[in-house]
């Protein structure tokens, strides 16, 4: 079954890997990429998206739309300390390539409302664009086939603070709006899921290095900066919640355990802003999301390896990629 999807992304590191999956997995039809303020500088994110498109030979085939360049209410918070520039220093001369004129929020609304019930959205950055679309168009949420959100933690540790995961921390008001908007939501949380089942340690990184294709080398480059940060904070490898979010949409068999939860986002407290309160059904709260609790980590790793093994011809020279 081919999934027609839009990737809403703050393109850095694993966002680029998620883009590889969305571009190269035969079960995906990537309709558009919408950019949202998150990991690194907005223009850098846009460059990273086009660089990834070029690395797969798909430059010019998927429209890229610029979305919200800052959160709904708060100032943008960077994760450049984690990701560096997001692509390990690789660069590309975009030449005549550039984003569409249509704003990302308008593109989300147009594509979804022109194809009611057919478009999945995979949101792997702060939820600013998705929230804006839900507020701007009353039919948007019900016309989205499903919304996969990488964000939050399921009664577990945060990453940018003890309480909050980065995507929900950057724009907690947007996250709160999205969880109240009536989408059919699946959540891929940071903890415990990503830390348990989507970290590639030294052995797996060695396996990827031996694939020795342009995309395997691309992977190693985009993940290098984040690996250094992860190991510095006690995570024994590279983290892949974004690419897992695309993977579980395309291959639901990857999911070993999931349950219905009521998810609410803290927006009032500075200490716990962005905290995701995930109630597991015993607090008399109406469920509003399905939260994934466990996936087959080996099968997920095998899927990434198959993507990285794809023989592609980069469309233009990528400086820093041998
Ligand atoms: O907390 C992890 C999430 O924040 C990932 O989507 C990563 O790309 C950053 O956006
Ligand atoms: Ca991301």
CSV table of N, CA, C and O and ligand atoms in Angstrom, one decimal, residues 10 12-15 38-39 79 83 124-126 150-151 159 165-167 190 241-242, ligand 1:
chain,number,residue,atom,x,y,z
A,10,UNK,N,12.5,19.9,10.4
A,10,UNK,CA,13.5,20.9,10.8
A,10,UNK,C,14.8,20.3,10.4
A,10,UNK,O,15.7,20.0,11.3
A,12,UNK,N,17.8,18.4,9.9
A,12,UNK,CA,19.1,18.2,10.4
A,12,UNK,C,19.3,16.7,10.9
A,12,UNK,O,18.4,16.2,11.5
A,13,UNK,N,20.4,16.2,10.6
A,13,UNK,CA,20.8,14.8,11.1
A,13,UNK,C,19.7,13.8,10.8
A,13,UNK,O,19.4,13.5,9.6
A,14,UNK,N,18.9,13.3,11.8
A,14,UNK,CA,18.0,12.2,11.5
A,14,UNK,C,16.8,12.7,10.7
A,14,UNK,O,16.2,11.9,10.0
A,15,UNK,N,16.6,14.0,10.6
A,15,UNK,CA,15.5,14.5,9.7
A,15,UNK,C,16.0,14.1,8.2
A,15,UNK,O,15.2,13.7,7.4
A,38,UNK,N,13.4,24.9,13.8
A,38,UNK,CA,13.7,23.9,14.8
A,38,UNK,C,15.2,23.8,15.0
A,38,UNK,O,15.8,24.7,15.5
A,39,UNK,N,15.7,22.6,14.6
A,39,UNK,CA,17.1,22.2,14.9
A,39,UNK,C,18.1,23.3,14.8
A,39,UNK,O,18.9,23.6,15.7
A,79,UNK,N,19.1,23.9,18.3
A,79,UNK,CA,19.8,22.6,18.8
A,79,UNK,C,21.1,22.5,18.0
A,79,UNK,O,21.6,21.4,17.7
A,83,UNK,N,23.5,19.3,16.8
A,83,UNK,CA,23.6,18.9,15.4
A,83,UNK,C,24.7,19.6,14.6
A,83,UNK,O,24.9,19.3,13.4
A,124,UNK,N,8.2,15.9,12.1
A,124,UNK,CA,9.4,15.5,12.9
A,124,UNK,C,10.2,16.7,13.4
A,124,UNK,O,11.4,16.7,13.6
A,125,UNK,N,9.5,17.8,13.5
A,125,UNK,CA,10.1,19.0,14.1
A,125,UNK,C,9.0,19.6,15.0
A,125,UNK,O,8.0,19.0,15.3
A,126,UNK,N,9.3,20.8,15.5
A,126,UNK,CA,8.2,21.5,16.3
A,126,UNK,C,6.9,21.6,15.5
A,126,UNK,O,7.0,21.6,14.2
A,150,UNK,N,6.7,12.9,15.8
A,150,UNK,CA,7.9,12.6,16.6
A,150,UNK,C,7.9,13.7,17.7
A,150,UNK,O,8.2,14.9,17.4
A,151,UNK,N,7.8,13.3,19.0
A,151,UNK,CA,7.8,14.3,20.0
A,151,UNK,C,7.5,13.8,21.4
A,151,UNK,O,6.8,12.7,21.5
A,159,UNK,N,15.0,15.7,26.7
A,159,UNK,CA,16.3,15.7,26.2
A,159,UNK,C,16.9,17.2,26.3
A,159,UNK,O,18.0,17.4,26.7
A,165,UNK,N,11.1,17.1,25.6
A,165,UNK,CA,11.8,16.7,24.4
A,165,UNK,C,11.8,18.0,23.5
A,165,UNK,O,10.9,18.8,23.6
A,166,UNK,N,12.8,18.1,22.7
A,166,UNK,CA,13.1,19.3,21.9
A,166,UNK,C,11.9,19.8,21.1
A,166,UNK,O,11.5,21.0,21.2
A,167,UNK,N,11.2,19.0,20.3
A,167,UNK,CA,10.2,19.5,19.4
A,167,UNK,C,9.0,20.1,20.2
A,167,UNK,O,8.5,21.1,19.7
A,190,UNK,N,10.5,10.3,22.4
A,190,UNK,CA,11.9,10.2,22.6
A,190,UNK,C,12.2,9.1,23.6
A,190,UNK,O,12.9,8.2,23.3
A,241,UNK,N,14.8,9.0,15.9
A,241,UNK,CA,13.3,9.0,16.1
A,241,UNK,C,12.6,9.5,14.9
A,241,UNK,O,11.4,9.2,14.6
A,242,UNK,N,13.2,10.4,14.1
A,242,UNK,CA,12.6,11.0,12.9
A,242,UNK,C,12.4,9.9,11.8
A,242,UNK,O,11.3,9.7,11.2
B,1,LIG,O1,14.1,15.5,20.3
B,1,LIG,C1,14.4,14.9,19.0
B,1,LIG,C2,13.8,15.7,17.9
B,1,LIG,O2,14.2,17.1,18.0
B,1,LIG,C3,14.2,15.2,16.5
B,1,LIG,O3,13.1,15.5,15.7
B,1,LIG,C4,15.3,16.1,16.2
B,1,LIG,O4,15.5,16.3,14.8
B,1,LIG,C5,14.9,17.4,16.8
B,1,LIG,O5,14.1,18.0,15.9
